[in-house]
Structure formats: C-alpha cells, structure tokens
Short mmCIF file of C-alpha atoms in Angstrom, two decimals:
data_model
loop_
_atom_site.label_atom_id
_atom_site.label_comp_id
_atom_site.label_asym_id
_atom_site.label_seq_id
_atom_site.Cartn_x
_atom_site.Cartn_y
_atom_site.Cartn_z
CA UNK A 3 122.52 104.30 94.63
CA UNK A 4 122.35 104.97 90.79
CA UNK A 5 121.12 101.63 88.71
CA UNK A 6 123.85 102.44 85.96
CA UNK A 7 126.74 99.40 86.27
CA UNK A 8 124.74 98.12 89.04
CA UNK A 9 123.28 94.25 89.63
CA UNK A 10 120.30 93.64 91.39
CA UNK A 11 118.06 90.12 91.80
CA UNK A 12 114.45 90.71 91.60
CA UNK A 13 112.62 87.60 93.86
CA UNK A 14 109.13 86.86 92.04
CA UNK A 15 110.65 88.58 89.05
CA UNK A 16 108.78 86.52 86.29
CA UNK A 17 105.30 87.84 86.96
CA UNK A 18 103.15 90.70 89.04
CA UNK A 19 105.16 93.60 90.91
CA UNK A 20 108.35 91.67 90.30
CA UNK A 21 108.21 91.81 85.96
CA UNK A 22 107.21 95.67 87.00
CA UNK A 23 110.71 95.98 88.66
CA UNK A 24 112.82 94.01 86.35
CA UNK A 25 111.07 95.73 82.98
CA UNK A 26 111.80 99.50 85.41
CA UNK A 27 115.17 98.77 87.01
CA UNK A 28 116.27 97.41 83.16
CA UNK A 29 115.09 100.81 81.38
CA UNK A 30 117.06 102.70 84.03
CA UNK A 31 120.04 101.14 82.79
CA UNK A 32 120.71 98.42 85.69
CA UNK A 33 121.81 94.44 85.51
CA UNK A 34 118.90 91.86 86.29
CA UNK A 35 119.00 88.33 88.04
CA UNK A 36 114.95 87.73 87.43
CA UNK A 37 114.52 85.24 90.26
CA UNK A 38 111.45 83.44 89.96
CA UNK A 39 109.76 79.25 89.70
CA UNK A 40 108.69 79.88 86.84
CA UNK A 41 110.89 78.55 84.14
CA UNK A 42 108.91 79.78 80.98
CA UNK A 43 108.07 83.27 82.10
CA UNK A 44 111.10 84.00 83.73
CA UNK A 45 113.68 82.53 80.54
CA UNK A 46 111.21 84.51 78.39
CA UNK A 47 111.37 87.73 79.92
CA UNK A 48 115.52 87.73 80.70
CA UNK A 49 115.68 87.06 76.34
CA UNK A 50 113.37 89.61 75.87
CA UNK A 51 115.50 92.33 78.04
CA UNK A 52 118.28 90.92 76.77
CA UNK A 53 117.35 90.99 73.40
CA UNK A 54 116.68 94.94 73.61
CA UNK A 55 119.99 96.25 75.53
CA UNK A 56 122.65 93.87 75.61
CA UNK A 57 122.91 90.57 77.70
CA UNK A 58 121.93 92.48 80.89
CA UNK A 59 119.57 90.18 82.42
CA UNK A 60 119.67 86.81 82.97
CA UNK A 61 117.33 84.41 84.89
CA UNK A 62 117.59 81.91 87.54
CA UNK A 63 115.43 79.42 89.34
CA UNK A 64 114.84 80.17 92.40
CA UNK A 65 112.63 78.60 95.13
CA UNK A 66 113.41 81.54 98.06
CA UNK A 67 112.74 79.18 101.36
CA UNK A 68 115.91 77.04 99.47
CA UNK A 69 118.99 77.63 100.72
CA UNK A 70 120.52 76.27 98.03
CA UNK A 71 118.36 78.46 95.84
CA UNK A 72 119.43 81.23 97.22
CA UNK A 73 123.12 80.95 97.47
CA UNK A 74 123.09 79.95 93.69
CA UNK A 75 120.69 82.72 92.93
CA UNK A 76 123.15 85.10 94.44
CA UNK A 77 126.16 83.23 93.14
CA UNK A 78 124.74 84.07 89.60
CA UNK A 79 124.39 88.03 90.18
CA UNK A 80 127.79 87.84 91.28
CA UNK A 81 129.57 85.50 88.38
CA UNK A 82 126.93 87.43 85.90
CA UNK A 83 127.70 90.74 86.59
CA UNK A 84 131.03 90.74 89.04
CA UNK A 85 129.29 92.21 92.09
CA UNK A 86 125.73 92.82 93.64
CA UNK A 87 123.96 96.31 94.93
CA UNK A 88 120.59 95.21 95.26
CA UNK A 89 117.75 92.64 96.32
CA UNK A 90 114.14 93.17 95.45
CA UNK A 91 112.24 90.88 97.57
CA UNK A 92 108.48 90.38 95.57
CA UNK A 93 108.36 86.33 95.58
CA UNK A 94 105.36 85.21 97.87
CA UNK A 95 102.21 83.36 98.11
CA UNK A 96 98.71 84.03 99.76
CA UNK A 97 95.88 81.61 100.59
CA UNK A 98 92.45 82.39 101.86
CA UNK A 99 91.25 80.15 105.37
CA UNK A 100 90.23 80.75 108.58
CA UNK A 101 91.59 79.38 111.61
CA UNK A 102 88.22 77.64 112.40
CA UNK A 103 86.41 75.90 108.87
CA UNK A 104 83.40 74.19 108.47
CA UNK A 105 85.84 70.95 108.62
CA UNK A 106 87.43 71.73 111.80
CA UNK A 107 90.91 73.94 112.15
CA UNK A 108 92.95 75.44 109.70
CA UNK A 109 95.77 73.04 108.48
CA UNK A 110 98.92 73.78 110.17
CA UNK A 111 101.18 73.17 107.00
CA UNK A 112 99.22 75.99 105.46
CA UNK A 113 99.90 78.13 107.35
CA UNK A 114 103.48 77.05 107.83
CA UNK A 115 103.71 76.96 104.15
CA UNK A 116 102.99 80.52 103.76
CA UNK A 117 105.44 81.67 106.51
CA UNK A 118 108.01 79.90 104.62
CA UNK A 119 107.93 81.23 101.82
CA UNK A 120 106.76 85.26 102.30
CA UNK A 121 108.61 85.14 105.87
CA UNK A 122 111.61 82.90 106.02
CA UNK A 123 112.48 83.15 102.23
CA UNK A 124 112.71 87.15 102.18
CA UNK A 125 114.98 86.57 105.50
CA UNK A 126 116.91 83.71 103.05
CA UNK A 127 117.47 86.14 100.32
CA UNK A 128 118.25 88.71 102.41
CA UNK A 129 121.15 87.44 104.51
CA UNK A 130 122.78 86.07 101.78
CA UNK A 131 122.04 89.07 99.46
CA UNK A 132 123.53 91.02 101.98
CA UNK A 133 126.87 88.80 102.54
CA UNK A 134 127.52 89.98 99.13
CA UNK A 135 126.72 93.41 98.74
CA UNK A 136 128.97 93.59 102.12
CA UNK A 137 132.04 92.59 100.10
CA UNK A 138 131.90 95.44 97.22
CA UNK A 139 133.15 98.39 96.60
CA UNK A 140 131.14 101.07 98.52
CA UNK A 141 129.81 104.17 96.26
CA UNK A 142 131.37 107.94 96.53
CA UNK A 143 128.30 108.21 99.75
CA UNK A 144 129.86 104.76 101.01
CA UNK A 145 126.49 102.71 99.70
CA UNK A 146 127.05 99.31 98.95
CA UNK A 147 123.64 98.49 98.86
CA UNK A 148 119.68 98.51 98.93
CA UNK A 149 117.38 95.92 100.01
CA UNK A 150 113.28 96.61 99.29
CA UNK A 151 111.08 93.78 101.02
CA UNK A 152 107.35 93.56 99.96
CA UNK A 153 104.74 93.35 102.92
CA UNK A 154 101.48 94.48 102.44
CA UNK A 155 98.62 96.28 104.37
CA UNK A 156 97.63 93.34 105.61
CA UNK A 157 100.36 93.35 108.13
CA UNK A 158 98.11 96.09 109.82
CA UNK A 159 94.69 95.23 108.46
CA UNK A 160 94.44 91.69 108.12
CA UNK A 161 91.14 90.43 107.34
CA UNK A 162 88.96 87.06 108.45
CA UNK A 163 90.91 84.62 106.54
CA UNK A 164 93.65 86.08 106.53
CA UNK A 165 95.72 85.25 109.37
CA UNK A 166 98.89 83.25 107.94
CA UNK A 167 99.54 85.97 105.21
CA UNK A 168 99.25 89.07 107.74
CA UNK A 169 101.52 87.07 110.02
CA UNK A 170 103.59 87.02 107.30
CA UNK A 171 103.58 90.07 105.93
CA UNK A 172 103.95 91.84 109.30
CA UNK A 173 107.11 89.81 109.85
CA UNK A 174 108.42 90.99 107.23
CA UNK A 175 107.79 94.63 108.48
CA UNK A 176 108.60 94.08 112.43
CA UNK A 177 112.36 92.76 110.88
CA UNK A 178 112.82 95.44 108.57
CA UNK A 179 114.28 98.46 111.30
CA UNK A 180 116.40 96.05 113.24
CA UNK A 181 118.24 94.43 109.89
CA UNK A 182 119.07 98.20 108.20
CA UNK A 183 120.18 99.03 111.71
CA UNK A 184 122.41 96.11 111.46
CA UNK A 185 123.68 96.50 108.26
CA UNK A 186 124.23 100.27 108.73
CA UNK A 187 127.89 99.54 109.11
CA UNK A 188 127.92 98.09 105.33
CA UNK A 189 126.33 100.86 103.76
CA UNK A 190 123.29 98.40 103.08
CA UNK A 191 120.17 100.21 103.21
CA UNK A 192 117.16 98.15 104.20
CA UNK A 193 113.33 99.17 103.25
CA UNK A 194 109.81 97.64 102.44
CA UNK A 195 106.91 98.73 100.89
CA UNK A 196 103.19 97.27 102.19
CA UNK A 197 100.90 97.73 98.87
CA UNK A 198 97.77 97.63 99.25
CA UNK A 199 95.29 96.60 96.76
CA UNK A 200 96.73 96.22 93.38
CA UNK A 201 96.33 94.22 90.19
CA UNK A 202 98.37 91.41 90.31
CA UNK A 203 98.13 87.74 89.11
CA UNK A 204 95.80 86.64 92.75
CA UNK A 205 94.17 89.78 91.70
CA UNK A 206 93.83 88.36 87.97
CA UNK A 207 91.89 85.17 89.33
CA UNK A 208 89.14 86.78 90.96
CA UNK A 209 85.73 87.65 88.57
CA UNK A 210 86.10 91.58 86.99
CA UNK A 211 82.95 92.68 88.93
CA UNK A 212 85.07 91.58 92.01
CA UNK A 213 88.01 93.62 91.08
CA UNK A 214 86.05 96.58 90.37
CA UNK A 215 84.66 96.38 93.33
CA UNK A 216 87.83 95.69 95.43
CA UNK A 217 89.26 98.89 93.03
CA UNK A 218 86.24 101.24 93.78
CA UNK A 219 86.39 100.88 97.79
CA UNK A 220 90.13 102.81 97.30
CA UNK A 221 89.73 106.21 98.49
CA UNK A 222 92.16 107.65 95.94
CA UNK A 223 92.68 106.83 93.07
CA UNK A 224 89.43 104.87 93.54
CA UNK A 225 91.01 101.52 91.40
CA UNK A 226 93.31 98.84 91.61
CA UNK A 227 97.45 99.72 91.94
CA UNK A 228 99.39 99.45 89.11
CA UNK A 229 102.21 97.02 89.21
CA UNK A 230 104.28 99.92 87.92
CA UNK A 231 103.73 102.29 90.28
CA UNK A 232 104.96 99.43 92.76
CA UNK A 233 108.37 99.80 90.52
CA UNK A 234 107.98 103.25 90.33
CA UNK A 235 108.27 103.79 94.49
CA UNK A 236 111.12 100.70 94.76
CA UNK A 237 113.43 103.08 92.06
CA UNK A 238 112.78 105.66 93.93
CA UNK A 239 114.26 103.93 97.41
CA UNK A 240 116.93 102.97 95.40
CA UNK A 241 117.85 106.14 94.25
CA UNK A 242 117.24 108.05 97.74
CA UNK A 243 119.82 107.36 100.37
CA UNK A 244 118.14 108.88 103.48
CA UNK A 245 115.18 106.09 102.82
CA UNK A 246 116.45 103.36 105.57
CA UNK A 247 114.35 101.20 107.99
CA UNK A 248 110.96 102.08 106.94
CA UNK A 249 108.02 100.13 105.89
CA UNK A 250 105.99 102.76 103.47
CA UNK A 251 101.86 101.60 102.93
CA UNK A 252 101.39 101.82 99.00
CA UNK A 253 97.46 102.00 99.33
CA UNK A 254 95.46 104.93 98.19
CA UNK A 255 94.38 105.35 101.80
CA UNK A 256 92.50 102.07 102.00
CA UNK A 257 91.67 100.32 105.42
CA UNK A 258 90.39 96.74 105.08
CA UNK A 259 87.12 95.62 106.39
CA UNK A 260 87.61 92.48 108.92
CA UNK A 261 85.95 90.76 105.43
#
C-alpha cells in the first residue's frame, strides 16, 4: 500500500503514538482524519499539517466506543478525501487497580470502562473502517486496505494491577488473526503492534526518576520507546503486503515483573 493519494484515520491521533503517526503518515505524502477527544490538540495539529502541505488533514471528534462517532469519523475520511485505505487504531486508556483494594473489590465499571474503550472501540473502528475500505478501488496487488491495532506487552505480561488493561490489550491481539483472515477476500490487511515501554503522555505523568528507571530495566536500547519509532514500524506494515494477521512486540526485549 503506498501512502501517496491515500486516506487513513489515525484513532488517538491528537497526542502520544497517534500525533507520531499522523506527523509520519503526513510527511510520506498520505491524507489524515486525526481522530481524537481532544478538541484543542487535535484542531491544532490538522491546521498545522494543513498549513505545511495543502488541506490534507483534517480532524474529527471522535469518542471510539460511539457508534455514532465512528460512522461520522469514517463518513469524514470518505467525504474528505473520496475513499479510505487505512485505520490506525492508537485511542485507549489505562488505569492502575487491583482486583482486591484496601476498600474491598475493584469497581466493575472500571474495568468495564477500559474494555470499552481499548477493546470494543478498536472492534468499532474497525468494522466500520473496514465497510469502507471494502468498497474502493483495489491497488495493482488487489490491496484495498491496512488496518494496525495497538496492544501492548501487557497482553502477555500483565502486571499486579493490571488486569482490565491486559484483558484489553490481549483482546485486541486474540481478534487480530481471525479479522485479516476474514477480510482476506477484500484485500484488507489486518495487523497490531504490542509496544512495550515507551514515552507517552501516562508515561509523561509519572516522576523522571520513575521513567528512568522504567527506561533503564529495557534490555536494548536500555530507555523509553520513542513515539516515532511506533510510526516508524506502522509505515512500515503499511508499506509491506506480506505483513497480515500478526501481533509484532515493540519492546527492546523487556519482560514485566508481576510489579
């Protein structure tokens, strides 16, 4: 799939590894939907883009566990840009509590909350991402499309505290092989990437000693992921059709400790 003349949405596109993507896709020569809540950052940004190349980005609210978000969010790719060829899932939320606190157990709309949103809003975006992409025009290789999911390594690692964003995250990765077997027949490729630990706006709110800590315990490179190299590996699975159905750890070699 080549990014020139081609439209993709970017979930969680205002901030973190989604800004990454958008700023990456955009300097590759590719048309933006920056999907994201946040008004200010995500208006800001699409101007900004916008502003350097042509109106080639645009932005749109989006809350991804909406399915009213979501059609319009895919509605405006389409009336933007005349068709859509990709969906970069990065919108998501993580909390830290156990299942048993010192107040008794874990709330269940926490943990419902955050299932929502990672879980059921990538699966939102995706099947109506992928309604789309179905009705274009397929490429000279018979693409019509690439979808990259974000877990993370806590789908496999989870740690105490953790147990509504692994479930979440390794949702994400259990659907990913049986949806780019599905969508074979389109010409819809289907992958996800599971980073690992990498300096994003969570990352942001914890103390620097912390991070450099958290960076350090990396085998190599022995520091915090770069949102752009997070970009740098989604181009990539755009660009390389025999990537399908795989969930690819982003991680330096890191294993988390239970804590």
């Amino acid at each position: 799939m080549k990014f020139e003349n081609s439209s993709f949405i970017v979930t969680g596109g205002a901030s973190g590894l989604g800004e990454a993507t958008v700023r990456a896709f955009h300097g590759k020569g590719a048309n933006l939907v920056i999907a994201d809540l946040n008004v200010e950052r995500g208006e800001k940004l699409a101007a900004e883009l916008s502003n350097e190349l042509g109106t080639r980005a645009v932005f749109q609210r989006t809350d991804v566990s909406s399915e009213a978000d979501a059609q319009a969010c895919v509605a405006k790719a389409v009336s933007s840009f005349g068709s859509l060829q990709g969906l970069i899932n990065c919108a998501g939320i993580g909390i830290a509590e156990k299942v048993l606190n010192k107040d008794g157990p874990q709330k269940l709309a926490n943990f419902a909350r955050v299932i929502n949103i990672n879980l059921v809003g990538t699966f939102n975006m995706i099947r109506l991402a992928a309604e789309a992409m179905s009705k274009g025009e397929a490429n000279t290789a018979g693409e019509r499309g690439v979808i990259v999911n974000t877990a993370s390594v806590a789908a496999w690692d989870g740690q105490i505290g953790q147990p509504a964003y692994a479930a979440s995250k390794a949702g994400i990765v259990g659907m990913t092989l049986p949806i780019a077997r599905e969508l074979a027949r389109f010409g819809i490729r289907v992958c996800t990437i599971a980073p690992g630990l990498f300096y994003t706006p969570m990352m942001e709110s914890l103390p620097p000693e912390v991070q450099e800590s958290l960076g350090k315990s990396v085998p190599f490179p022995p520091r915090l992921g770069r949102p752009e190299e997070f970009a740098q590996l989604a181009a990539h699975i755009v660009e390389n059709e025999m990537l399908n159905g795989e969930s690819i750890r982003l991680d330096g070699a890191v294993r988390l400790a239970p804590k």
